[in-house]
XYZ file of C-alpha atoms in Angstrom:
472
model
C -151.575 -101.986 7.992
C -151.159 -103.910 11.416
C -150.339 -107.543 10.664
C -153.447 -108.341 12.104
C -156.002 -106.319 9.913
C -156.360 -109.652 7.107
C -157.406 -111.619 10.654
C -159.806 -108.050 10.928
C -160.800 -108.662 7.442
C -161.894 -112.121 7.964
C -164.097 -111.871 10.936
C -166.074 -109.505 9.001
C -166.453 -110.529 5.792
C -168.145 -113.356 6.403
C -171.248 -111.440 7.350
C -172.008 -109.312 4.079
C -174.174 -109.799 2.490
C -172.483 -110.464 -1.186
C -170.776 -113.001 0.901
C -170.511 -116.058 -2.019
C -168.614 -118.390 0.769
C -171.553 -118.187 3.791
C -171.139 -121.820 6.413
C -167.837 -122.699 4.705
C -163.972 -121.338 7.276
C -162.282 -119.306 6.172
C -158.964 -120.667 5.969
C -156.768 -117.664 4.539
C -157.419 -114.847 3.774
C -154.888 -112.160 1.594
C -154.994 -107.705 -0.140
C -154.312 -108.816 -2.736
C -153.988 -105.216 -4.454
C -154.379 -102.019 -2.811
C -154.386 -98.590 -4.799
C -154.833 -95.068 -2.817
C -158.271 -92.928 -5.082
C -157.947 -89.714 -4.994
C -161.211 -88.082 -3.774
C -163.747 -85.631 -5.633
C -166.725 -83.687 -4.268
C -168.294 -80.633 -3.356
C -168.260 -81.339 0.267
C -164.679 -81.942 0.580
C -161.256 -80.036 0.477
C -158.187 -82.087 -0.529
C -155.259 -83.282 1.235
C -152.037 -85.587 0.813
C -150.334 -87.659 3.083
C -147.056 -89.167 3.746
C -148.711 -92.583 2.186
C -149.875 -90.339 -0.830
C -153.051 -91.415 -0.249
C -155.733 -89.019 -1.342
C -157.610 -87.444 2.090
C -160.589 -85.096 2.581
C -161.628 -83.555 5.284
C -165.429 -84.701 5.883
C -167.980 -81.817 6.095
C -170.171 -83.315 9.728
C -166.910 -84.548 11.046
C -163.893 -82.679 10.847
C -162.187 -85.612 10.360
C -159.317 -87.018 7.553
C -160.422 -89.206 5.314
C -158.333 -91.493 3.155
C -160.180 -94.585 0.832
C -158.052 -97.144 -0.986
C -159.682 -99.742 -3.572
C -158.759 -103.063 -2.288
C -158.335 -106.362 -4.116
C -159.194 -108.943 -1.650
C -158.436 -112.941 -2.170
C -160.421 -115.552 0.570
C -159.596 -119.344 0.318
C -162.375 -121.632 1.503
C -159.915 -124.691 1.492
C -159.888 -125.937 -1.925
C -161.819 -123.335 -3.120
C -160.891 -119.280 -3.590
C -162.509 -115.853 -4.427
C -161.864 -112.811 -4.628
C -163.884 -109.545 -3.959
C -162.955 -105.695 -4.354
C -163.759 -103.457 -1.224
C -163.541 -99.645 -1.113
C -161.800 -99.593 2.332
C -163.020 -96.253 3.985
C -159.948 -94.949 7.457
C -160.934 -92.736 9.781
C -159.322 -91.453 13.063
C -163.014 -92.346 14.355
C -166.209 -92.366 12.741
C -168.970 -90.276 12.833
C -172.156 -92.414 13.678
C -173.563 -92.685 10.363
C -170.998 -94.692 9.484
C -170.388 -96.691 12.433
C -173.420 -100.023 10.928
C -170.193 -99.982 8.783
C -167.722 -100.135 10.606
C -164.560 -102.740 9.856
C -162.868 -101.824 12.933
C -159.774 -100.843 14.601
C -156.459 -100.558 12.457
C -152.836 -98.472 12.805
C -154.011 -95.947 10.089
C -157.509 -95.580 11.642
C -161.034 -97.201 12.272
C -161.710 -98.881 8.392
C -164.858 -98.407 7.308
C -166.725 -100.096 3.865
C -166.967 -96.697 2.506
C -169.700 -97.168 -0.266
C -171.539 -96.644 2.131
C -169.817 -92.933 2.521
C -171.447 -90.344 0.386
C -168.828 -87.566 1.343
C -166.390 -89.960 -0.352
C -168.315 -92.353 -3.346
C -168.487 -88.711 -5.881
C -164.944 -90.476 -6.706
C -166.517 -93.180 -8.479
C -168.757 -90.724 -10.214
C -166.370 -88.610 -11.349
C -163.936 -91.410 -11.878
C -166.460 -92.068 -14.248
C -166.958 -89.121 -16.164
C -163.399 -88.159 -15.726
C -162.772 -90.753 -18.023
C -159.228 -91.643 -16.441
C -157.025 -94.452 -15.354
C -156.484 -94.223 -11.523
C -153.041 -96.827 -10.826
C -154.679 -100.747 -12.543
C -157.555 -99.154 -11.658
C -159.343 -97.373 -14.923
C -162.402 -95.169 -15.413
C -164.325 -95.432 -17.814
C -167.485 -93.273 -20.103
C -169.549 -94.709 -22.574
C -168.479 -92.059 -26.181
C -171.038 -89.462 -26.132
C -172.284 -89.334 -22.523
C -172.869 -85.935 -20.210
C -172.757 -87.333 -16.696
C -173.482 -85.027 -13.596
C -170.794 -85.140 -10.587
C -172.094 -83.088 -8.323
C -175.037 -85.590 -7.402
C -175.121 -87.704 -3.921
C -174.726 -91.178 -3.648
C -177.491 -93.490 -1.498
C -176.856 -97.327 -0.923
C -180.438 -99.886 -2.559
C -180.052 -102.309 0.658
C -182.645 -105.068 -1.319
C -179.345 -106.801 -3.249
C -177.032 -109.916 -2.342
C -174.821 -110.284 -4.592
C -173.718 -106.680 -5.421
C -174.244 -103.563 -3.930
C -175.457 -100.087 -5.766
C -175.131 -97.152 -5.988
C -177.939 -94.668 -6.424
C -177.172 -90.948 -7.753
C -179.437 -88.378 -7.135
C -181.866 -89.671 -9.266
C -179.767 -90.170 -12.682
C -177.650 -92.674 -12.400
C -176.879 -95.355 -10.124
C -173.386 -97.303 -10.015
C -173.373 -101.140 -9.680
C -169.939 -103.077 -8.037
C -169.940 -106.449 -8.112
C -168.824 -107.800 -4.838
C -166.756 -110.865 -5.827
C -165.018 -110.383 -8.764
C -164.277 -112.934 -11.522
C -161.691 -113.128 -14.572
C -163.127 -111.493 -17.797
C -165.791 -108.315 -18.806
C -168.916 -109.025 -17.032
C -171.820 -109.868 -19.575
C -174.023 -106.302 -18.275
C -171.060 -104.784 -19.088
C -171.071 -106.293 -22.565
C -175.096 -107.082 -23.381
C -176.044 -103.210 -22.661
C -173.129 -101.110 -24.911
C -173.584 -103.007 -27.691
C -177.598 -103.400 -27.058
C -177.453 -99.139 -27.002
C -175.186 -98.594 -29.578
C -178.766 -100.596 -31.594
C -180.904 -98.003 -29.998
C -182.866 -100.081 -27.646
C -186.009 -99.202 -26.190
C -185.428 -101.967 -23.311
C -182.700 -101.008 -21.415
C -181.589 -98.474 -18.880
C -178.638 -96.196 -21.107
C -175.724 -97.008 -20.070
C -172.840 -94.272 -18.557
C -169.788 -96.400 -17.667
C -168.152 -98.167 -16.069
C -164.402 -99.587 -13.742
C -162.076 -101.965 -14.297
C -158.832 -103.187 -13.927
C -156.607 -106.531 -14.651
C -157.440 -110.016 -12.959
C -155.376 -112.357 -13.698
C -154.619 -111.016 -17.359
C -157.774 -109.930 -18.230
C -159.888 -106.942 -18.485
C -162.497 -107.209 -15.391
C -165.391 -105.241 -14.924
C -166.017 -103.838 -11.702
C -168.754 -101.725 -11.982
C -171.053 -101.141 -14.053
C -173.341 -96.605 -14.281
C -176.665 -97.222 -16.145
C -179.269 -94.723 -15.821
C -182.163 -94.796 -12.889
C -185.718 -94.790 -13.835
C -186.974 -93.383 -10.956
C -190.761 -93.132 -12.047
C -190.477 -96.978 -13.223
C -192.127 -99.913 -11.155
C -190.408 -103.193 -11.053
C -193.150 -106.445 -12.486
C -192.452 -108.353 -9.617
C -193.744 -105.429 -7.273
C -197.694 -105.129 -10.441
C -197.622 -108.319 -10.525
C -197.812 -108.810 -6.334
C -200.260 -106.066 -6.560
C -203.079 -107.920 -9.141
C -202.432 -110.810 -7.199
C -203.256 -108.983 -4.294
C -206.378 -108.028 -6.014
C -207.755 -111.096 -7.331
C -207.285 -112.627 -3.745
C -209.598 -109.242 -2.350
C -212.225 -109.780 -3.803
C -215.256 -111.860 -3.906
C -214.667 -115.184 -4.381
C -217.096 -115.643 -7.559
C -214.344 -113.209 -9.391
C -212.446 -114.522 -11.945
C -208.728 -113.802 -12.687
C -209.827 -110.825 -15.778
C -212.628 -109.185 -13.691
C -210.221 -108.357 -10.760
C -209.766 -104.620 -10.603
C -206.034 -105.215 -10.813
C -205.817 -108.428 -13.518
C -202.055 -108.099 -14.576
C -202.693 -110.291 -17.924
C -202.437 -107.241 -20.438
C -199.414 -106.564 -19.017
C -197.924 -109.405 -19.162
C -198.802 -110.011 -23.233
C -196.747 -106.731 -23.591
C -194.129 -107.989 -21.258
C -194.173 -110.492 -24.101
C -193.658 -108.709 -26.716
C -190.500 -106.555 -25.542
C -188.859 -110.259 -24.349
C -189.170 -111.177 -28.166
C -187.792 -107.670 -29.251
C -185.729 -108.414 -26.810
C -184.065 -111.336 -28.458
C -183.991 -110.623 -31.699
C -182.250 -107.852 -31.043
C -179.858 -109.851 -29.509
C -179.179 -112.103 -31.607
C -178.703 -109.770 -34.297
C -175.741 -107.723 -31.870
C -173.997 -110.783 -30.409
C -173.419 -114.416 -32.683
C -175.719 -117.500 -32.701
C -176.012 -120.691 -33.511
C -177.603 -124.099 -33.568
C -176.574 -127.065 -31.319
C -177.885 -130.324 -33.067
C -178.774 -133.825 -31.731
C -176.472 -135.255 -30.276
C -175.731 -132.128 -28.166
C -179.183 -131.746 -27.333
C -178.681 -135.440 -26.003
C -176.177 -133.970 -23.837
C -177.592 -130.288 -23.212
C -180.368 -133.859 -21.575
C -178.299 -135.607 -19.953
C -177.034 -132.816 -17.761
C -180.519 -132.334 -16.718
C -180.828 -136.066 -15.217
C -177.495 -135.052 -13.312
C -179.419 -131.907 -11.484
C -182.775 -133.648 -11.049
C -180.560 -136.651 -9.724
C -178.926 -134.783 -7.310
C -182.191 -132.225 -6.469
C -183.649 -135.892 -5.373
C -180.495 -137.123 -3.305
C -181.369 -133.566 -1.590
C -184.496 -133.352 -1.593
C -186.224 -136.853 -1.158
C -189.716 -135.424 -1.405
C -188.914 -134.815 -5.514
C -188.596 -138.851 -5.841
C -192.611 -139.056 -6.712
C -191.845 -136.470 -9.619
C -189.063 -137.398 -10.984
C -191.092 -140.125 -13.476
C -192.646 -136.628 -15.240
C -189.856 -135.095 -15.671
C -187.343 -138.111 -17.472
C -190.004 -138.226 -19.790
C -190.114 -134.702 -20.601
C -186.005 -135.305 -21.302
C -186.705 -137.806 -23.627
C -189.507 -135.894 -25.789
C -186.533 -133.207 -25.883
C -184.340 -136.540 -26.579
C -186.083 -137.336 -29.343
C -186.459 -133.914 -30.770
C -184.939 -134.789 -34.327
C -184.631 -130.659 -35.129
C -180.995 -128.550 -34.531
C -182.250 -126.179 -30.760
C -181.103 -122.616 -32.341
C -179.462 -120.238 -29.872
C -177.476 -116.864 -28.580
C -176.923 -114.691 -26.136
C -179.877 -114.352 -23.238
C -180.491 -112.860 -20.547
C -179.374 -115.975 -18.262
C -181.558 -115.410 -14.861
C -184.890 -114.054 -16.009
C -188.143 -113.553 -13.594
C -190.412 -110.860 -13.219
C -187.768 -108.784 -10.442
C -184.836 -108.298 -13.547
C -188.214 -106.055 -15.780
C -189.428 -102.577 -14.952
C -192.188 -100.873 -16.326
C -191.489 -97.859 -17.087
C -194.866 -95.197 -18.175
C -193.753 -96.153 -22.187
C -192.059 -99.601 -22.349
C -190.820 -102.460 -20.471
C -187.359 -102.012 -19.316
C -184.658 -105.389 -18.256
C -182.280 -105.639 -16.160
C -179.243 -107.252 -14.592
C -178.234 -109.709 -17.358
C -175.183 -110.317 -16.042
C -176.578 -114.100 -15.566
C -176.253 -116.000 -12.668
C -173.742 -114.507 -11.007
C -172.977 -118.230 -8.338
C -171.986 -119.432 -12.083
C -168.577 -119.352 -13.993
C -168.150 -116.632 -16.581
C -167.712 -118.771 -18.942
C -171.391 -120.514 -18.774
C -173.533 -116.985 -18.932
C -171.350 -115.875 -21.406
C -172.032 -118.671 -23.499
C -175.281 -119.163 -26.036
C -178.273 -120.926 -25.116
C -181.950 -121.148 -26.027
C -183.981 -118.122 -25.397
C -186.740 -119.973 -24.102
C -184.590 -120.451 -21.067
C -185.563 -116.848 -20.300
C -189.602 -117.614 -21.743
C -189.110 -120.365 -18.536
C -187.950 -118.482 -16.344
C -190.733 -115.370 -16.794
C -192.858 -118.862 -16.490
C -192.154 -119.605 -13.495
C -191.616 -116.369 -11.598
C -195.948 -115.451 -12.761
C -196.306 -119.195 -10.806
C -193.652 -117.682 -8.063
C -196.191 -114.013 -7.958
C -199.538 -116.290 -7.636
C -198.714 -118.221 -5.058
C -196.440 -117.822 -2.933
C -198.667 -115.626 -1.046
C -201.009 -118.144 -0.244
C -198.068 -119.518 2.898
C -198.986 -116.532 5.050
C -202.937 -116.583 4.110
C -205.482 -117.654 6.532
C -207.372 -119.249 4.445
C -204.946 -120.404 1.885
C -206.772 -123.623 0.708
C -209.790 -121.282 -0.827
C -207.253 -119.648 -3.036
C -205.290 -122.303 -4.531
C -207.786 -122.195 -7.493
C -207.438 -118.509 -8.079
C -203.558 -118.672 -7.487
C -203.925 -121.477 -10.541
C -206.120 -119.370 -12.192
C -204.139 -116.278 -12.202
C -200.719 -118.120 -12.821
C -202.476 -119.485 -15.999
C -203.715 -116.592 -17.482
C -200.297 -114.573 -17.434
C -198.679 -117.271 -18.478
C -200.699 -117.758 -21.372
C -200.533 -113.683 -21.966
C -197.218 -113.931 -22.148
C -196.610 -116.016 -24.521
C -199.573 -114.592 -26.456
C -196.967 -111.364 -26.377
C -193.548 -113.584 -26.741
C -194.666 -114.978 -29.863
C -196.468 -111.518 -31.236
C -193.033 -110.054 -31.078
C -191.612 -112.822 -33.394
C -191.145 -114.991 -30.499
C -191.658 -118.452 -32.327
C -193.451 -121.655 -29.607
C -194.150 -123.929 -31.871
C -193.955 -127.934 -32.244
C -190.353 -128.718 -30.651
C -189.741 -125.562 -28.785
C -192.186 -126.721 -26.617
C -191.234 -129.555 -26.131
C -187.865 -127.392 -25.033
C -190.076 -124.920 -23.139
C -191.521 -127.183 -20.720
C -188.476 -128.762 -20.404
C -186.745 -125.617 -19.594
C -189.438 -125.157 -16.380
C -188.835 -128.877 -15.176
C -184.968 -128.237 -14.957
C -185.672 -124.997 -13.654
C -187.798 -125.651 -10.827
C -185.480 -128.912 -9.250
C -183.195 -126.195 -8.756
C -185.992 -124.304 -7.614
C -186.329 -127.456 -5.160
C -183.065 -127.119 -3.181
C -183.174 -122.995 -2.980
C -186.113 -123.288 -1.078
C -185.939 -126.717 0.809
C -181.843 -125.368 1.654
C -183.876 -121.539 2.865
C -187.710 -121.399 2.302
C -188.677 -124.332 3.770
C -192.258 -123.201 3.757
C -192.296 -122.276 -0.274
C -191.392 -125.794 -1.411
C -195.270 -126.884 -2.965
C -194.086 -123.610 -5.471
C -191.729 -125.543 -7.651
C -193.025 -128.777 -6.538
C -196.112 -128.410 -8.142
C -194.729 -127.781 -11.351
C -194.508 -131.424 -12.000
C -197.619 -132.089 -12.152
C -199.758 -128.435 -13.420
C -198.798 -129.541 -16.533
C -197.864 -133.108 -16.889
C -195.418 -133.772 -18.407
């Protein structure tokens, strides 16, 4: 690669959805590691080039292809992140790959090869064969068989990762931003699979390497659920049915009532929390630690107010809720949790609710994502998600004032159903638990206020309403 390849990458990476440093100038970029990858696939005939990389002849272009795995270090002033890239090189790009072009190099036209179904079979084959390629380690889960003949398709909705769906069988998530250590998703799903949990998608394998001396997860492959529907889509169908029904029709009488599913989801969430508590260590935080947690809530609230002054009028309600939590005298039980729980993270199969994406909040340090926490943090996240499902359609509706009470009724009905299901499944919410849940909801809402102010200002009333709807 010529000397300007790093400059080429710097210009390209800032335009990618998964790049975490948007809005800040890149002050340095370096290719930290390069690993040539051997190609696999029925449509390919392999050749060896002088550089030692494997090459293939693409069936639709008759041009040789080279594939390399890159780890890239990006510096933005004092902040540094690592990213992984599956780099493809061709003399020229066929039409189907021109939208993922990186630019010309002395070795050919560079492109993001995760979008190239002619070569991504190498990832699935590597996992199936359970072998090492240089510093990359491909690992298959014990006792599983993998069909390596399936072609891949990139899912387009993700922000921080890239997922490849192979046929209708597997989904392989590549963690674009690399954080040294085992990804919580691999850790948790593997442990739950060993316990036979019905609430996860079956794991098939992963890819890992060493980063800063730590075993670091690059990708994770699970069962793809082609007949499942995500909870967010199901909830929105219910909300639309309610909005389209007669004015005097209640949320429980509308054709798409979601409350029964919310109850089932609550039961599944409680069962999942019990399975996680059995699979990993648990603990308790005593009064001094609870007070430190409350102080963290207060700091985040004040930071949110500094950025969004409209939140200041609700500061009293929030601080009163935090005061009540600080006064709780009993310990708070903690365990491993999902960490980023909402309707978009759950799928309804014909038989069960299945939970996805256990990696936690991608922007948080790995130590925080793996830390023990109250399972009510997940409950609070789902309750906030019901509020968003109920209310966000109002902003594009011609009569939002007329529908606002119906939105509130839908949210309250489904919140109550979820909490009832959670209790029925063994996840108690009593006494001090209710105080903790309220504080966690308001802390989450403060985070949402900042996010909406930065990205979707018209949605700002949704998190602001959290501070007044149910009192403090």
